[in-house]
Short mmCIF file of C-alpha atoms and ligand atoms in Angstrom, two decimals:
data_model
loop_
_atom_site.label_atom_id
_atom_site.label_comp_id
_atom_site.label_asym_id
_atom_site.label_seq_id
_atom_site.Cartn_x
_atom_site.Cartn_y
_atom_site.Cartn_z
CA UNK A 10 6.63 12.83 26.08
CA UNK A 11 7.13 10.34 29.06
CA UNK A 12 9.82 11.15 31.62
CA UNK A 13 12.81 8.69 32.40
CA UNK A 14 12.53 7.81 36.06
CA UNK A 15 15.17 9.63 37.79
CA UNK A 16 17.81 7.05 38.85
CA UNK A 17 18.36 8.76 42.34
CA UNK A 18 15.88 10.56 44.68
CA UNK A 19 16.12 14.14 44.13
CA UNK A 20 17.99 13.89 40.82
CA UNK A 21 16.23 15.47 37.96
CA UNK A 22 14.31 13.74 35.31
CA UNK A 23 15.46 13.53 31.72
CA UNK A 24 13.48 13.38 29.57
CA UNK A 25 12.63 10.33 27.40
CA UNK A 26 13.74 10.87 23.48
CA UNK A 27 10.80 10.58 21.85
CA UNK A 28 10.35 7.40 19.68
CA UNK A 29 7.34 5.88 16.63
CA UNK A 30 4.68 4.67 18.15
CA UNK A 31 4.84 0.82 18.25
CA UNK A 32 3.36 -1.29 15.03
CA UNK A 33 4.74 2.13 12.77
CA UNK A 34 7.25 3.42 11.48
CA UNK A 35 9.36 5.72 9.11
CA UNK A 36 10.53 5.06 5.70
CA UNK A 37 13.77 6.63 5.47
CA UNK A 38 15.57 7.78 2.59
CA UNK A 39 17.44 4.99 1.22
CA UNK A 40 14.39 3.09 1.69
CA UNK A 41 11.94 5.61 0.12
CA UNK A 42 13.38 5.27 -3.00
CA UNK A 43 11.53 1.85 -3.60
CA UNK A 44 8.52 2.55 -2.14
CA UNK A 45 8.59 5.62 -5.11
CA UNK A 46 9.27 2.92 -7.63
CA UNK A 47 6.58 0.80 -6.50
CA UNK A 48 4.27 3.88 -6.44
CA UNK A 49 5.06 4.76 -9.99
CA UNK A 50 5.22 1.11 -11.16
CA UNK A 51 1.40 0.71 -9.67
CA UNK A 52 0.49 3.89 -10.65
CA UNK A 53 1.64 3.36 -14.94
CA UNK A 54 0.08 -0.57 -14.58
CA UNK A 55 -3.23 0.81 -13.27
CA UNK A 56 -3.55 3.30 -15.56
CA UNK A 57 -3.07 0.63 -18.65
CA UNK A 58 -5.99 -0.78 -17.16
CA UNK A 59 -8.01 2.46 -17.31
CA UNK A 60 -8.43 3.06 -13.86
CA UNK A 61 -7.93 6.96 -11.98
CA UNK A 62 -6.41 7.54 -8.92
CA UNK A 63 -9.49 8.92 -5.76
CA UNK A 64 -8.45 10.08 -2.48
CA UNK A 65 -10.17 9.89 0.10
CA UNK A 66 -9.85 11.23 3.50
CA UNK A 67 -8.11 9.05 6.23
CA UNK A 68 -10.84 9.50 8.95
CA UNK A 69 -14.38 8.80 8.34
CA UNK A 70 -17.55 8.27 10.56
CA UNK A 71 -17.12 4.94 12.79
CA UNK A 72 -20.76 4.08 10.96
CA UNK A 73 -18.92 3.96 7.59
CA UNK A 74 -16.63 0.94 8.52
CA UNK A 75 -19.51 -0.91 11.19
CA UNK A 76 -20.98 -0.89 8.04
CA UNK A 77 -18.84 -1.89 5.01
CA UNK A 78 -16.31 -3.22 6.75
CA UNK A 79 -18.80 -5.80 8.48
CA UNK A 80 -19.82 -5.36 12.43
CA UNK A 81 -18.86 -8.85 13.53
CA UNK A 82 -15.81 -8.85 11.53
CA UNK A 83 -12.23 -9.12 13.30
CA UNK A 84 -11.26 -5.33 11.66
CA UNK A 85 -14.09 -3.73 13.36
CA UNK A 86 -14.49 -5.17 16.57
CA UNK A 87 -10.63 -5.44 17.31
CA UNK A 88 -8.75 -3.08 15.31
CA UNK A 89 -9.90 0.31 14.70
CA UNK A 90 -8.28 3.02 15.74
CA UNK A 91 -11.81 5.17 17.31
CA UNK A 92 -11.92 8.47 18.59
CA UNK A 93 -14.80 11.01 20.03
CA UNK A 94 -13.68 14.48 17.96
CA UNK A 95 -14.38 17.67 19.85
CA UNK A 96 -17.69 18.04 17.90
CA UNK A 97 -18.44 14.53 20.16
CA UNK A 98 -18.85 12.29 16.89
CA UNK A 99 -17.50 9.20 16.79
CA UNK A 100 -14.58 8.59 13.59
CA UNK A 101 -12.37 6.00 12.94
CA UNK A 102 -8.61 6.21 10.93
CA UNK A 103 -9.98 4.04 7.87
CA UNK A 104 -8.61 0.32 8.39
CA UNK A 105 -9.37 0.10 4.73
CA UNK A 106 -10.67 2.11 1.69
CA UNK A 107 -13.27 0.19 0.22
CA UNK A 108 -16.36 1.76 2.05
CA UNK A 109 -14.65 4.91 1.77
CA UNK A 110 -14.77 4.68 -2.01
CA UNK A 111 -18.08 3.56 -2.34
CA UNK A 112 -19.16 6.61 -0.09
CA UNK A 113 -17.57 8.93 -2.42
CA UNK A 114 -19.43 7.67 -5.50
CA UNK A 115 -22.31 7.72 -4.02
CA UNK A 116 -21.49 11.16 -2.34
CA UNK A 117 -20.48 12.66 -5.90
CA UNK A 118 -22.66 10.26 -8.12
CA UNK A 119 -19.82 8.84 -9.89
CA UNK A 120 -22.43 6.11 -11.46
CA UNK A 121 -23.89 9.51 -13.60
CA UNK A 122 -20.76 10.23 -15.02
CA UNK A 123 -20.90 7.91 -17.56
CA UNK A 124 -16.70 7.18 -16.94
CA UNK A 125 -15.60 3.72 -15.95
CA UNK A 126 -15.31 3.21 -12.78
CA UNK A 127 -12.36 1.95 -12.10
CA UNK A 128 -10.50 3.63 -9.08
CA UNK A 129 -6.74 2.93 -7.51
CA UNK A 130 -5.54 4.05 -4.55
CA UNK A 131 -2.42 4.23 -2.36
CA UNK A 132 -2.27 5.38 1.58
CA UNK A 133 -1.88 4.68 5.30
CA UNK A 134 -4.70 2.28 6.56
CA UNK A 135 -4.47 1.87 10.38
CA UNK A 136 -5.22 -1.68 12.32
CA UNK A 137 -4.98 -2.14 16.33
CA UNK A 138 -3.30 -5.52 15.84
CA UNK A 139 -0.08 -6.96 17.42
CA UNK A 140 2.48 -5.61 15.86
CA UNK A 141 4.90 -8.62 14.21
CA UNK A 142 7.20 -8.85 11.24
CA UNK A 143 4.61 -8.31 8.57
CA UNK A 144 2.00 -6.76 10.55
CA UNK A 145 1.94 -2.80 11.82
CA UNK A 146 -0.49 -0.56 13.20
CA UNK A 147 -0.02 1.85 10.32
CA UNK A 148 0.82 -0.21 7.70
CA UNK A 149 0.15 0.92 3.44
CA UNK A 150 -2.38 -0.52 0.96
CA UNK A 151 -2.66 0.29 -2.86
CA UNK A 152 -6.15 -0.49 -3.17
CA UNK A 153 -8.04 -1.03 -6.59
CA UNK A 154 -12.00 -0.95 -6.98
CA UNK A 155 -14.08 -1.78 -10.04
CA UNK A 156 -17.61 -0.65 -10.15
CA UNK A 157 -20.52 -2.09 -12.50
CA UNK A 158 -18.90 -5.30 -13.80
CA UNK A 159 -20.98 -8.01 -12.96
CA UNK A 160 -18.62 -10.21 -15.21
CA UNK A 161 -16.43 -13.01 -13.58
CA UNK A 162 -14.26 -11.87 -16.51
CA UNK A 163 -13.58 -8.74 -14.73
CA UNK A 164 -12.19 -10.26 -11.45
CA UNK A 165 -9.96 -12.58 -13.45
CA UNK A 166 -8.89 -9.17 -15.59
CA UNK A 167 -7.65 -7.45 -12.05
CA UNK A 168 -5.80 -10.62 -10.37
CA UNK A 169 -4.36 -10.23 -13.98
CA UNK A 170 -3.44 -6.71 -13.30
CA UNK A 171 -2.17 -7.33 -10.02
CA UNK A 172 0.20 -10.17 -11.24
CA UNK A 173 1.35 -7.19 -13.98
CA UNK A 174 2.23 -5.17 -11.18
CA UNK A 175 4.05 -8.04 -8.76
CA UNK A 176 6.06 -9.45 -12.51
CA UNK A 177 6.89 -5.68 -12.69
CA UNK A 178 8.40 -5.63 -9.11
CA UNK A 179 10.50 -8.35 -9.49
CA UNK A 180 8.31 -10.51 -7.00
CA UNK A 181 8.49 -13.97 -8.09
CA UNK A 182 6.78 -17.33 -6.93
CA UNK A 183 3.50 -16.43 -5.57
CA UNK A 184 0.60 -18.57 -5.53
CA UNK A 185 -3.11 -17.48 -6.42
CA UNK A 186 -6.13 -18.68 -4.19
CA UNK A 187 -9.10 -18.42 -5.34
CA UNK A 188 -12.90 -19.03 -4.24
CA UNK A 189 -16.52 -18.51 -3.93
CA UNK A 190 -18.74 -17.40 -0.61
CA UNK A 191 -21.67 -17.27 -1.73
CA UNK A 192 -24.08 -14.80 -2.11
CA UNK A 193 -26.73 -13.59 0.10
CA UNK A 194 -29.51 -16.57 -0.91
CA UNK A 195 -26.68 -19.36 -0.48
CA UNK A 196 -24.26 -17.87 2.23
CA UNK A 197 -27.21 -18.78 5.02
CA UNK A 198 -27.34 -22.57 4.29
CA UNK A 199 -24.00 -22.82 4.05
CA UNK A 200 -23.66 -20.57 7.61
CA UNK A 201 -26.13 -22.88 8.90
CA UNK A 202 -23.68 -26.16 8.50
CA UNK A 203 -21.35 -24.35 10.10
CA UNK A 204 -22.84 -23.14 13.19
CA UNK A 205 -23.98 -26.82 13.34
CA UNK A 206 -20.19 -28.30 12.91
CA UNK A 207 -18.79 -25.77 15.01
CA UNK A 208 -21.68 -26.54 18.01
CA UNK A 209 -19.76 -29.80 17.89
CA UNK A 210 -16.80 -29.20 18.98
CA UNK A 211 -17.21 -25.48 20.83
CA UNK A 212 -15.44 -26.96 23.86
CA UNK A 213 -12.29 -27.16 22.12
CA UNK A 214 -12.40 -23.37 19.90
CA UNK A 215 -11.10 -20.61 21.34
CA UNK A 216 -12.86 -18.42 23.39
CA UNK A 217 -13.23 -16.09 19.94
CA UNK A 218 -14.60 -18.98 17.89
CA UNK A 219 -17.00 -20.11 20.50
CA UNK A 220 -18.27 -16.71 20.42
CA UNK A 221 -18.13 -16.09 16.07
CA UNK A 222 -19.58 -20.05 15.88
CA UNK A 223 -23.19 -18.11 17.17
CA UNK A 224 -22.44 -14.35 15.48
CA UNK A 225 -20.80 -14.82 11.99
CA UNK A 226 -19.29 -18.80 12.17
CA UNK A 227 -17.49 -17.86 8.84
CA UNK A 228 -15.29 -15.64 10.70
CA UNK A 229 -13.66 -18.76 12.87
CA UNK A 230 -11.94 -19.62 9.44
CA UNK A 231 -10.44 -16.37 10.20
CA UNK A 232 -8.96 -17.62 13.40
CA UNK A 233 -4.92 -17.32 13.77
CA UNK A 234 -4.86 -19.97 16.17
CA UNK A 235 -3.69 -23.74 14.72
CA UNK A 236 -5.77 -25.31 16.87
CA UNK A 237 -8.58 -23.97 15.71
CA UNK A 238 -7.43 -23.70 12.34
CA UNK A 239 -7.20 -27.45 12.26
CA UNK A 240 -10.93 -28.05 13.72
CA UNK A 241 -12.01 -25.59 11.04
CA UNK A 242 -10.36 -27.14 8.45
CA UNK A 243 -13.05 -30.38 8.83
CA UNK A 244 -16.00 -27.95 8.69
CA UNK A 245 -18.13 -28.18 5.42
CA UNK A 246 -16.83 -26.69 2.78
CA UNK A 247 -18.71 -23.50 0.83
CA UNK A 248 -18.44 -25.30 -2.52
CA UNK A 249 -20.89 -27.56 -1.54
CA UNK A 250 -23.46 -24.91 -0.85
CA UNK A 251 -23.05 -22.26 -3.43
CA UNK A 252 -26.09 -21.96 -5.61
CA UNK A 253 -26.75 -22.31 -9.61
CA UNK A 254 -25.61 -18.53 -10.18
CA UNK A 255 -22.83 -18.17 -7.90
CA UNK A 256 -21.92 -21.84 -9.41
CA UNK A 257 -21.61 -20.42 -12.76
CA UNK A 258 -20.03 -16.85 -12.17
CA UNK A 259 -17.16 -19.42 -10.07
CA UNK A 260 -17.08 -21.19 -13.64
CA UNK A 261 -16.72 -18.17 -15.65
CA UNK A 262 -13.85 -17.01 -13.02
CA UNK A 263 -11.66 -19.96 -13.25
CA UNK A 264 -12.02 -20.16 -17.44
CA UNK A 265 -11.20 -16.68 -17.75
CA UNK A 266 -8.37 -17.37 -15.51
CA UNK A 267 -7.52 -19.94 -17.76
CA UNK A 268 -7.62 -17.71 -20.66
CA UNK A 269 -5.39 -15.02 -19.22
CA UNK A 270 -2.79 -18.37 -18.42
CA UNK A 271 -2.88 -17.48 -14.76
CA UNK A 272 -2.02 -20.90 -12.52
CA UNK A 273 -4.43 -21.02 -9.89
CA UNK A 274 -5.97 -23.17 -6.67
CA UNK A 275 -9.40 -23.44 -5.12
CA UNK A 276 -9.22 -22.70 -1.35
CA UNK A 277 -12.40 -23.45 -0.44
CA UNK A 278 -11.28 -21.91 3.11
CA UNK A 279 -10.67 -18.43 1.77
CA UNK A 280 -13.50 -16.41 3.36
CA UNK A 281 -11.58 -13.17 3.82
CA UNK A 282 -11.47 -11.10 7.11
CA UNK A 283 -14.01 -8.61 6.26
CA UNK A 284 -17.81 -9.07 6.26
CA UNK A 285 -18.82 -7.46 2.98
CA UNK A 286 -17.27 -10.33 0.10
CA UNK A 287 -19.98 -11.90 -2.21
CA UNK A 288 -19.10 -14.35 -4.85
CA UNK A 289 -15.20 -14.55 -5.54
CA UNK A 290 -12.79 -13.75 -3.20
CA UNK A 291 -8.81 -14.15 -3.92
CA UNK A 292 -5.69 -14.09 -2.40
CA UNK A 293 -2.18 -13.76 -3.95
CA UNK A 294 0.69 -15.28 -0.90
CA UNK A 295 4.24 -15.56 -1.45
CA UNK A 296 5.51 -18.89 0.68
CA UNK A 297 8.72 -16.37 1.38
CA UNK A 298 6.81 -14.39 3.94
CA UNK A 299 6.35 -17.23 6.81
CA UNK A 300 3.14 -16.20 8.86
CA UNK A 301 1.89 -13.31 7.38
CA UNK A 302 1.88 -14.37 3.50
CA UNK A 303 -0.87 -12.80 2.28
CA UNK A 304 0.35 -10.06 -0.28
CA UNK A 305 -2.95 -9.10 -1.63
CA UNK A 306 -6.37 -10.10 -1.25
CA UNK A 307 -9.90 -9.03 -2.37
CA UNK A 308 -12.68 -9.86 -3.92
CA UNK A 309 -16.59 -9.49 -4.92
CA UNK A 310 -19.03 -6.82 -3.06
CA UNK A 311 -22.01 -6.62 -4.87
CA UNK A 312 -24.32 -5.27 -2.29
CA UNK A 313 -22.11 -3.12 -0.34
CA UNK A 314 -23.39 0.41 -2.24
CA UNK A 315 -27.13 -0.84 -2.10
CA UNK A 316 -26.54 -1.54 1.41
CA UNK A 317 -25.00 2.44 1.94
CA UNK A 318 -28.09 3.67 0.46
CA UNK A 319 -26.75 4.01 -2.91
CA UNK A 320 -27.34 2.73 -6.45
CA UNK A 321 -27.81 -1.01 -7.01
CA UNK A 322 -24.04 -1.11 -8.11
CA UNK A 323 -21.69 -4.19 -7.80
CA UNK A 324 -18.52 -3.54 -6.92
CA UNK A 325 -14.68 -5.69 -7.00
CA UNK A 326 -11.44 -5.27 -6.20
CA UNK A 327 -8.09 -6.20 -4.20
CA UNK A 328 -6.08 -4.34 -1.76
CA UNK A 329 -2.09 -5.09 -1.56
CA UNK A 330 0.05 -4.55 1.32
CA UNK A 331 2.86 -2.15 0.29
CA UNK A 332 5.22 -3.66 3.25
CA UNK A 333 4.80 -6.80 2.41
CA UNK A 334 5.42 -6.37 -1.08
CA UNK A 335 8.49 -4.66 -1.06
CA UNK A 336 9.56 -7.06 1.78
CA UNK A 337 9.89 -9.55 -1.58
CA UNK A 338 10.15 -7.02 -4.42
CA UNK A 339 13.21 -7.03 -6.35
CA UNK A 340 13.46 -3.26 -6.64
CA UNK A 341 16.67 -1.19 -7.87
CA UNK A 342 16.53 3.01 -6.88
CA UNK A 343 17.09 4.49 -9.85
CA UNK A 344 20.62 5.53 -10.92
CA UNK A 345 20.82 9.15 -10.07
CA UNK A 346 23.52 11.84 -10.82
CA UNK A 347 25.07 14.73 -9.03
CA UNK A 348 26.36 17.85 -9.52
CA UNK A 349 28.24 19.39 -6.54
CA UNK A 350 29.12 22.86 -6.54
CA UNK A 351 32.48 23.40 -4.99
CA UNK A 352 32.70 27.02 -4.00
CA UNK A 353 35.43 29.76 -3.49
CA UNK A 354 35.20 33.16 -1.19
CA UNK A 355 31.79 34.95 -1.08
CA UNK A 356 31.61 35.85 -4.08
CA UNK A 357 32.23 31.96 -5.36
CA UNK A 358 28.93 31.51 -2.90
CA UNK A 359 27.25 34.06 -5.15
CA UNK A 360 27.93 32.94 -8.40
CA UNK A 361 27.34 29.39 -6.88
CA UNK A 362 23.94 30.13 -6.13
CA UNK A 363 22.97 31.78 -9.50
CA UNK A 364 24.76 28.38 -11.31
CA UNK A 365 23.40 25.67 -9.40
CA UNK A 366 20.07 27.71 -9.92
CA UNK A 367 20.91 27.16 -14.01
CA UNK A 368 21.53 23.68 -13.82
CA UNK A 369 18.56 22.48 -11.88
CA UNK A 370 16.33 24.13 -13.82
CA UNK A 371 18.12 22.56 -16.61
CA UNK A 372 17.05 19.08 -15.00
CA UNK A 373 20.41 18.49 -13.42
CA UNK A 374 20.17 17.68 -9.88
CA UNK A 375 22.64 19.82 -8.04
CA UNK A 376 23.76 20.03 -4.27
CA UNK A 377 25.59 23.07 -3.11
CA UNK A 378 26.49 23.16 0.85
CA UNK A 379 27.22 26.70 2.27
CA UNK A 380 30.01 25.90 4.35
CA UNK A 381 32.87 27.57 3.97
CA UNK A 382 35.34 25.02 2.34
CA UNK A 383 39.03 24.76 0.76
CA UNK A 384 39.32 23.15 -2.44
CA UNK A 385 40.57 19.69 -0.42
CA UNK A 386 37.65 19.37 2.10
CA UNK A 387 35.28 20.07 -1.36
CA UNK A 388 36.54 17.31 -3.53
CA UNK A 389 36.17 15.08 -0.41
CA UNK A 390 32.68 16.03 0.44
CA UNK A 391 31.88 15.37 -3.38
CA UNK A 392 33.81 12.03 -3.59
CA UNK A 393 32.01 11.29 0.01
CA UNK A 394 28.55 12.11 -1.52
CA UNK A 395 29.31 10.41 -4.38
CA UNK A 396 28.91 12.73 -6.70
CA UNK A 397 29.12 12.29 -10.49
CA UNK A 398 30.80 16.12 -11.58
CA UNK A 399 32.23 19.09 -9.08
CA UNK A 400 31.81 22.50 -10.10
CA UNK A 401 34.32 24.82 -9.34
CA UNK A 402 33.54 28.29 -8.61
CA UNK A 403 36.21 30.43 -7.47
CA UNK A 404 37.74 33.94 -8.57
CA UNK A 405 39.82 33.42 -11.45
CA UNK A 406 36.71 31.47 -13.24
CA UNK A 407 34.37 34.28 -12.37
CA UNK A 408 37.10 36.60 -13.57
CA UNK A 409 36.44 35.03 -17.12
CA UNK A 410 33.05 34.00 -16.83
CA UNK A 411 34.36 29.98 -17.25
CA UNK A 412 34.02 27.57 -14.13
CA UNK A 413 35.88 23.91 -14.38
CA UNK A 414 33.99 20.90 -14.42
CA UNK A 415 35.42 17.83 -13.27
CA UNK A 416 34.33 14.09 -13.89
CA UNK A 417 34.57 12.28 -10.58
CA UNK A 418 34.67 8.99 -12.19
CA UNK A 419 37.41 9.62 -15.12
CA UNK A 420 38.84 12.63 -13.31
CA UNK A 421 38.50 14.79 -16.78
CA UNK A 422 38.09 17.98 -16.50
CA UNK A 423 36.23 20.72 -18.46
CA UNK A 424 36.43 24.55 -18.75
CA UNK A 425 34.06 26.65 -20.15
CA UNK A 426 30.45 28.51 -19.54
CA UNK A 427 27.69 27.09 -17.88
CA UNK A 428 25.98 26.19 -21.18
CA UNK A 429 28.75 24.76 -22.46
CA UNK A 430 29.10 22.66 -19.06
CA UNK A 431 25.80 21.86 -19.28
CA UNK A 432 25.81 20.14 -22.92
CA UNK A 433 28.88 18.35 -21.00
CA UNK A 434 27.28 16.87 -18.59
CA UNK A 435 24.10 16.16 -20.72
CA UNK A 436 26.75 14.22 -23.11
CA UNK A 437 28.42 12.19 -20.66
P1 LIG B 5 -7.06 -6.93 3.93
O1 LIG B 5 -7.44 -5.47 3.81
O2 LIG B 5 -7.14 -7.43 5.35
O3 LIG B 5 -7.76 -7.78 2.94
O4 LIG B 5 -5.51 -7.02 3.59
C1 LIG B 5 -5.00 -6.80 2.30
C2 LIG B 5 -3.50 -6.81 2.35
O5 LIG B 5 -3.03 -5.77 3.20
C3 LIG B 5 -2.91 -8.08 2.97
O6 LIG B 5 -2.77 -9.06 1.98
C4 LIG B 5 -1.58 -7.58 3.49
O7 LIG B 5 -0.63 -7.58 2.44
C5 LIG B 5 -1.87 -6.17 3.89
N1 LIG B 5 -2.12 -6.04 5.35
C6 LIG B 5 -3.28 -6.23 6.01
N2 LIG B 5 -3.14 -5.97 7.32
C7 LIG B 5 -1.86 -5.59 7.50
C8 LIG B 5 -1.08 -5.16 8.64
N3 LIG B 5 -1.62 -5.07 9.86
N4 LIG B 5 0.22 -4.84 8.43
C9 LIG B 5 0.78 -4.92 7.20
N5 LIG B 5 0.10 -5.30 6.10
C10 LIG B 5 -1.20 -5.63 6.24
#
């Protein structure tokens, strides 16, 4: 904790209260609530699709992501959160969970088990990037991987699923992007005219492009800057270059599309941040969002497990940003009801304690506070809290073994035992 500079000489310093680190932050409750929804929302579409939830864990070996992720890409050499352990090996907080999948099936030989594999996730993913609306250091991904689908069809079926999931959350007019870089016998041509078209006009790129034009030049189209989004916008585009098979898997992307009746448009520019896409990559944006539109994005791997040692296993999928979702979700918490327990004297605690005990495990949710508390200051708490029903436990009802139950809404009231209470409140 950092200490407040003491305002005279000699005066003591308070300390500083401590604060979230910048680019994260909490998710109260109030707020929680939706991010539950959304959870369960992704978790029941996923599962229509057949896919199974795989956690991974949220540091791996720095290797894993100079790997997958790509070594010239903007993730890796930017934004990773690195640390030496005390064991002196070097791990990084994953910035994303696709090579962290892949290393579990090949770690556990998922490919033998004969299951689809079709995996979902949702977690922290951590990014050193300036922190803006729309952008955090620890920011959340539900991330979705298909394994062994060569098939166009497949890619169309999970921008399918992920429109399923966005219709579900009330997110409305978002646009698809769609494209193709390539593969690994068409990407160098194509990388080729671009180093060439970006030697042009190096004196006006950013110091960043000048340097990606020689290492990766596909990366400038990654560049934030307009002014070098505008020079990159003349370069060559990929669709000129793509060869006879990554043509025709493009072809079988956009018809399936077209089957599923999902409005799309070609962005030949789409290249993705990370180094690993082959083949299609997508992007869903929402024009609501300003800057940082991009809801989801993902795309095509197909050599990223051969390239970990693995099988020879193509691999697909998207990965959505949870904040940025939710940030245009039309999401309603769940209606939820409460029982308050308005207690009498100690033994009105005791009996308290034994009901509220009944009724949650009868599926009521229940809130007893053990503050000692007239009748008054109870029915205001409850009416402050707004609960649905108070309880009323006091001496005469534990005298006959009846308590009172009163509707905050109608202001009814009910006498009798807890079961009969309970088919009460189950009836209203
Ligand atoms: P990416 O893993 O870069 O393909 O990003 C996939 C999605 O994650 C994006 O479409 C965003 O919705 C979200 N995302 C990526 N980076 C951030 C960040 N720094 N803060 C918040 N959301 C992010």
């Amino acid at each position: 904790m950092t200490a407040i500079k003491p305002e005279r000489p000699g005066a003591k310093a308070e300390p500083a209260p401590p604060q979230a680190i910048k680019g994260t932050h909490d998710i109260l409750p109030g707020e929680v609530e939706k991010w539950q929804a959304l959870e369960r929302l992704a978790r029941e579409t996923f599962e229509l699709y057949r896919f199974r939830e795989l956690r991974a864990p949220v540091f791996e070996p720095t290797e894993l992501f100079e790997k997958g992720t790509g070594a010239t890409s903007d993730v890796v050499t930017k934004e990773m959160y690195t640390f030496t352990d005390r064991g002196g090996r070097s791990l990084t907080l994953r910035p994303e969970y696709t090579p962290s999948v892949v290393r579990a099936i090949i770690e556990h030989r998922l490919d033998l088990e004969g299951a689809p594999m079709r995996y979902y996730f949702m977690g922290p993913m951590f990014r050193y990037d300036k922190p803006q609306k729309g952008r955090y250091r620890q920011f959340h991904q539900i991330d979705i991987e298909v394994f062994g689908e060569k098939d166009a069809a497949v890619d169309a079926e999970i921008v399918d699923m992920a429109h399923a999931l966005l219709g579900k959350l009330g997110v409305t007019g978002t646009e698809t992007l769609v494209n193709s870089v390539g593969c690994r016998a068409c990407r160098p041509p194509y990388s080729a005219a671009l180093r060439e078209a970006a030697g042009k006009r190096l004196a006006d790129l950013c110091p960043d492009c000048r340097r990606k034009a020689e290492a990766n030049p596909l990366r400038i189209f990654d560049c934030k800057i307009e002014a070098c989004r505008e020079i990159a916008a003349a370069f060559p585009s990929i669709q000129d270059f793509i060869c006879r098979e990554c043509r025709e898997h493009f072809g079988e992307l956009l018809a399936s599309l077209d089957v599923l009746g999902i409005p799309y448009r070609v962005e030949p520019r789409l290249v993705r941040g990370l180094d690993y896409y082959t083949k299609t990559t997508f992007e869903i944006v929402s024009p609501a969002l300003g800057a940082q539109n991009s809801l989801l994005g993902g795309g095509r791997y197909d050599d990223m497990m051969k390239d970990f040692g693995g099988p020879d296993i193509c691999g697909t999928g998207f990965a959505m940003g949870i904040e940025r979702v939710l940030s245009v979700a039309d999401l309603r918490a769940p209606a939820r009801r409460l029982l308050y327990v308005a207690h009498l004297g100690r033994a009105g605690r005791e009996a308290g304690l034994a009901l509220a005990r009944f009724f949650r495990g009868s599926g009521v949710e229940c809130l007893m506070e053990f503050k000692d508390r007239g009748m008054k200051a109870h029915f205001g708490r409850a009416n402050k809290l707004g609960a649905d029903w108070v309880l009323i436990v006091g001496e005469d009802e534990m005298a006959k073994g009846r308590f009172g139950l009163k509707a905050m809404a109608t202001g009814r009231q009910a006498d009798g035992t807890r079961e009969e209470l309970l088919a009460v409140i189950r009836e209203s």
